[in-house]
Amino acid sequence: MLVYAGLWCQSDKHGVFRWDARHLKLHICPYLPFDMAATLVILAEAHQIVPFEHEGKHYGWVPAFKAHQRINGKEAQDESPYPPPPCGEAAGKQLGSNGE
């Protein structure tokens, strides 16, 4: 549960994150003894995250990201450092907290 919530903070505005277990462990739960790679597999098997590859690099996508996060202001206008998620989910416009 902590890892799933922590992925929201590691994701871009579309819910895409770099699939790097070591990096994620260091940024989400650095002091807890567990296997982040195995945890990512468990989350993927439960359909909570979707692994994908783009130009030889590995990424993950949180399909329910837009239901839990509101992106507005500068972040909404910035370019994403990651490729768009599979299935074109990033194309839709998300309403900000004030409905704009």
Backbone as CSV, one residue per row, in Angstrom:
resi,resn,N_x,N_y,N_z,CA_x,CA_y,CA_z,C_x,C_y,C_z
1,MET,0.829,-1.187,0.000,0.000,0.000,0.000,0.875,1.253,0.000
2,LEU,1.945,1.238,0.793,2.851,2.391,0.817,3.530,2.594,-0.527
3,VAL,3.904,1.510,-1.159,4.565,1.623,-2.457,3.598,2.187,-3.489
4,TYR,2.378,1.703,-3.506,1.389,2.201,-4.470,1.180,3.701,-4.305
5,ALA,0.988,4.165,-3.098,0.818,5.599,-2.857,2.098,6.355,-3.177
6,GLY,3.247,5.765,-2.887,4.516,6.407,-3.188,4.757,6.567,-4.681
7,LEU,4.198,5.676,-5.476,4.349,5.787,-6.926,3.688,7.051,-7.464
8,TRP,2.651,7.530,-6.798,2.001,8.769,-7.251,2.995,9.925,-7.220
9,CYS,3.873,9.927,-6.221,4.862,11.008,-6.091,6.025,10.828,-7.056
10,GLN,6.215,9.642,-7.573,7.293,9.383,-8.525,6.812,9.478,-9.971
11,SER,5.532,9.665,-10.163,4.942,9.690,-11.504,4.875,11.098,-12.066
12,ASP,4.820,11.167,-13.384,4.607,12.450,-14.038,3.115,12.779,-14.023
13,LYS,2.718,13.802,-14.742,1.322,14.254,-14.704,0.346,13.266,-15.341
14,HIS,0.869,12.240,-16.018,0.013,11.229,-16.634,0.005,9.917,-15.853
15,GLY,0.774,9.861,-14.764,0.849,8.638,-13.978,1.938,7.685,-14.439
16,VAL,2.881,8.172,-15.236,3.974,7.348,-15.744,5.202,7.548,-14.860
17,PHE,5.886,6.465,-14.550,7.104,6.522,-13.741,8.164,5.620,-14.356
18,ARG,9.414,5.875,-14.008,10.520,5.038,-14.475,10.511,3.738,-13.694
19,TRP,10.496,2.598,-14.383,10.452,1.278,-13.748,11.875,0.901,-13.372
20,ASP,12.301,1.380,-12.231,13.645,1.118,-11.722,13.491,0.834,-10.235
21,ALA,13.498,-0.454,-9.882,13.205,-0.869,-8.507,14.155,-0.221,-7.504
22,ARG,15.424,-0.128,-7.834,16.392,0.465,-6.901,16.086,1.941,-6.657
23,HIS,15.848,2.678,-7.724,15.516,4.102,-7.613,14.224,4.304,-6.809
24,LEU,13.212,3.517,-7.127,11.928,3.650,-6.429,12.064,3.316,-4.952
25,LYS,12.816,2.274,-4.630,13.003,1.911,-3.220,13.682,3.036,-2.451
26,LEU,14.686,3.645,-3.053,15.401,4.743,-2.398,14.520,5.971,-2.171
27,HIS,13.537,6.163,-3.032,12.693,7.354,-2.929,11.363,7.121,-2.214
28,ILE,10.943,5.876,-2.078,9.646,5.607,-1.452,9.797,5.054,-0.035
29,CYS,10.503,3.969,0.137,10.657,3.329,1.457,12.094,2.882,1.650
30,PRO,13.037,3.818,1.799,14.446,3.423,1.827,14.862,2.599,3.037
31,TYR,14.167,2.710,4.146,14.612,2.039,5.370,13.847,0.767,5.691
32,LEU,12.869,0.414,4.895,12.111,-0.820,5.138,12.738,-1.970,4.354
33,PRO,12.967,-3.100,5.014,13.574,-4.236,4.319,12.527,-5.041,3.532
34,PHE,12.476,-4.821,2.241,11.570,-5.577,1.377,12.117,-5.536,-0.040
35,ASP,11.569,-6.357,-0.909,12.006,-6.453,-2.299,11.085,-5.596,-3.174
36,MET,11.577,-4.439,-3.601,10.765,-3.530,-4.419,10.410,-4.160,-5.757
37,ALA,11.337,-4.878,-6.374,11.049,-5.504,-7.663,9.880,-6.481,-7.540
38,ALA,9.867,-7.282,-6.491,8.768,-8.229,-6.275,7.467,-7.486,-5.994
39,THR,7.549,-6.371,-5.275,6.349,-5.584,-4.970,5.758,-4.984,-6.243
40,LEU,6.614,-4.515,-7.149,6.119,-3.973,-8.424,5.421,-5.060,-9.240
41,VAL,5.958,-6.267,-9.203,5.320,-7.389,-9.915,3.953,-7.683,-9.306
42,ILE,3.858,-7.671,-7.992,2.573,-7.909,-7.318,1.553,-6.851,-7.721
43,LEU,1.974,-5.588,-7.744,1.065,-4.504,-8.143,0.645,-4.650,-9.609
44,ALA,1.559,-5.083,-10.460,1.227,-5.285,-11.874,0.256,-6.448,-12.048
45,GLU,0.481,-7.532,-11.317,-0.423,-8.685,-11.405,-1.815,-8.351,-10.884
46,ALA,-1.901,-7.390,-9.965,-3.191,-6.951,-9.432,-3.811,-5.846,-10.290
47,HIS,-3.164,-5.518,-11.417,-3.648,-4.498,-12.367,-3.706,-3.102,-11.750
48,GLN,-2.861,-2.840,-10.755,-2.785,-1.510,-10.151,-1.791,-0.633,-10.911
49,ILE,-0.794,-1.257,-11.527,0.156,-0.561,-12.382,0.346,-1.381,-13.653
50,VAL,0.796,-0.712,-14.711,0.994,-1.373,-15.993,2.436,-1.137,-16.446
51,PRO,3.243,-2.197,-16.543,4.597,-2.016,-17.060,4.563,-1.881,-18.585
52,PHE,5.449,-1.051,-19.133,5.582,-0.964,-20.582,6.997,-0.525,-20.932
53,GLU,7.331,-0.715,-22.177,8.669,-0.372,-22.656,8.541,0.641,-23.775
54,HIS,9.456,1.607,-23.785,9.478,2.623,-24.835,10.933,2.898,-25.187
55,GLU,11.279,2.664,-26.446,12.640,2.883,-26.943,13.688,2.199,-26.060
56,GLY,13.408,0.972,-25.663,14.350,0.179,-24.894,14.418,0.492,-23.414
57,LYS,13.617,1.430,-22.930,13.609,1.774,-21.509,12.303,1.287,-20.889
58,HIS,12.355,0.964,-19.600,11.198,0.403,-18.907,10.504,1.475,-18.064
59,TYR,9.180,1.491,-18.178,8.348,2.445,-17.460,7.160,1.713,-16.863
60,GLY,6.489,2.386,-15.970,5.249,1.880,-15.410,4.207,2.985,-15.486
61,TRP,2.966,2.593,-15.412,1.859,3.540,-15.493,0.829,3.182,-14.432
62,VAL,0.340,4.179,-13.728,-0.708,4.002,-12.724,-2.032,4.385,-13.395
63,PRO,-2.847,3.422,-13.842,-4.075,3.740,-14.570,-5.050,4.617,-13.781
64,ALA,-5.094,4.469,-12.469,-6.044,5.241,-11.658,-5.459,6.581,-11.194
65,PHE,-4.331,6.981,-11.757,-3.646,8.189,-11.299,-4.540,9.423,-11.331
66,LYS,-5.250,9.626,-12.427,-6.078,10.836,-12.555,-7.246,10.863,-11.571
67,ALA,-7.639,9.703,-11.059,-8.709,9.662,-10.063,-8.213,10.124,-8.695
68,HIS,-6.885,10.084,-8.487,-6.315,10.403,-7.174,-5.546,11.711,-7.143
69,GLN,-5.165,12.237,-8.285,-4.327,13.433,-8.340,-4.966,14.519,-9.194
70,ARG,-4.722,15.743,-8.827,-5.142,16.893,-9.623,-3.888,17.653,-10.021
71,ILE,-3.659,17.756,-11.303,-2.486,18.445,-11.823,-2.954,19.776,-12.390
72,ASN,-2.407,20.845,-11.866,-2.759,22.161,-12.395,-1.553,23.085,-12.271
73,GLY,-1.702,24.297,-12.704,-0.613,25.252,-12.632,0.497,24.915,-13.604
74,LYS,1.719,25.197,-13.189,2.888,25.013,-14.047,3.088,23.554,-14.443
75,GLU,2.852,22.628,-13.514,3.057,21.211,-13.818,2.149,20.738,-14.958
76,ALA,0.946,21.264,-15.036,0.022,20.856,-16.090,0.517,21.288,-17.463
77,GLN,1.306,22.354,-17.521,1.791,22.876,-18.801,3.172,22.354,-19.175
78,ASP,3.919,21.831,-18.211,5.271,21.338,-18.469,5.254,20.078,-19.327
79,GLU,6.341,19.893,-20.080,6.531,18.670,-20.846,6.849,17.520,-19.886
80,SER,6.361,16.361,-20.194,6.631,15.187,-19.368,8.015,14.629,-19.696
81,PRO,8.770,14.198,-18.683,10.071,13.576,-18.955,9.940,12.134,-19.447
82,TYR,8.734,11.586,-19.410,8.502,10.193,-19.769,7.591,10.105,-20.987
83,PRO,7.601,8.956,-21.664,6.704,8.780,-22.807,5.251,8.696,-22.348
84,PRO,4.314,8.903,-23.267,2.903,8.770,-22.878,2.580,7.341,-22.484
85,PRO,1.607,7.163,-21.607,1.245,5.802,-21.184,0.601,5.022,-22.316
86,PRO,0.569,3.698,-22.185,-0.102,2.885,-23.206,-1.591,3.220,-23.262
87,CYS,-2.212,2.948,-24.366,-3.655,3.148,-24.571,-4.024,4.611,-24.711
88,GLY,-3.073,5.523,-24.832,-3.372,6.924,-25.072,-4.121,7.619,-23.963
89,GLU,-4.022,7.151,-22.732,-4.760,7.744,-21.617,-4.344,9.179,-21.310
90,ALA,-3.160,9.599,-21.730,-2.673,10.930,-21.386,-3.345,12.013,-22.220
91,ALA,-4.068,11.633,-23.269,-4.603,12.621,-24.191,-5.723,13.465,-23.595
92,GLY,-6.486,12.927,-22.681,-7.626,13.659,-22.137,-7.217,14.790,-21.218
93,LYS,-7.998,15.867,-21.208,-7.705,16.987,-20.328,-8.304,16.723,-18.963
94,GLN,-7.531,17.022,-17.944,-7.975,16.815,-16.574,-8.370,18.160,-15.982
95,LEU,-9.465,18.200,-15.278,-9.900,19.425,-14.640,-9.085,19.683,-13.392
96,GLY,-8.740,20.924,-13.163,-8.030,21.303,-11.942,-8.984,21.403,-10.774
97,SER,-8.453,21.787,-9.622,-9.263,21.844,-8.418,-10.341,22.919,-8.496
98,ASN,-10.150,23.926,-9.355,-11.172,24.958,-9.495,-12.075,24.717,-10.689
99,GLY,-11.966,23.551,-11.330,-12.838,23.186,-12.440,-12.376,23.668,-13.784
100,GLU,-11.228,24.317,-13.859,-10.720,24.809,-15.161,-10.025,23.714,-15.924
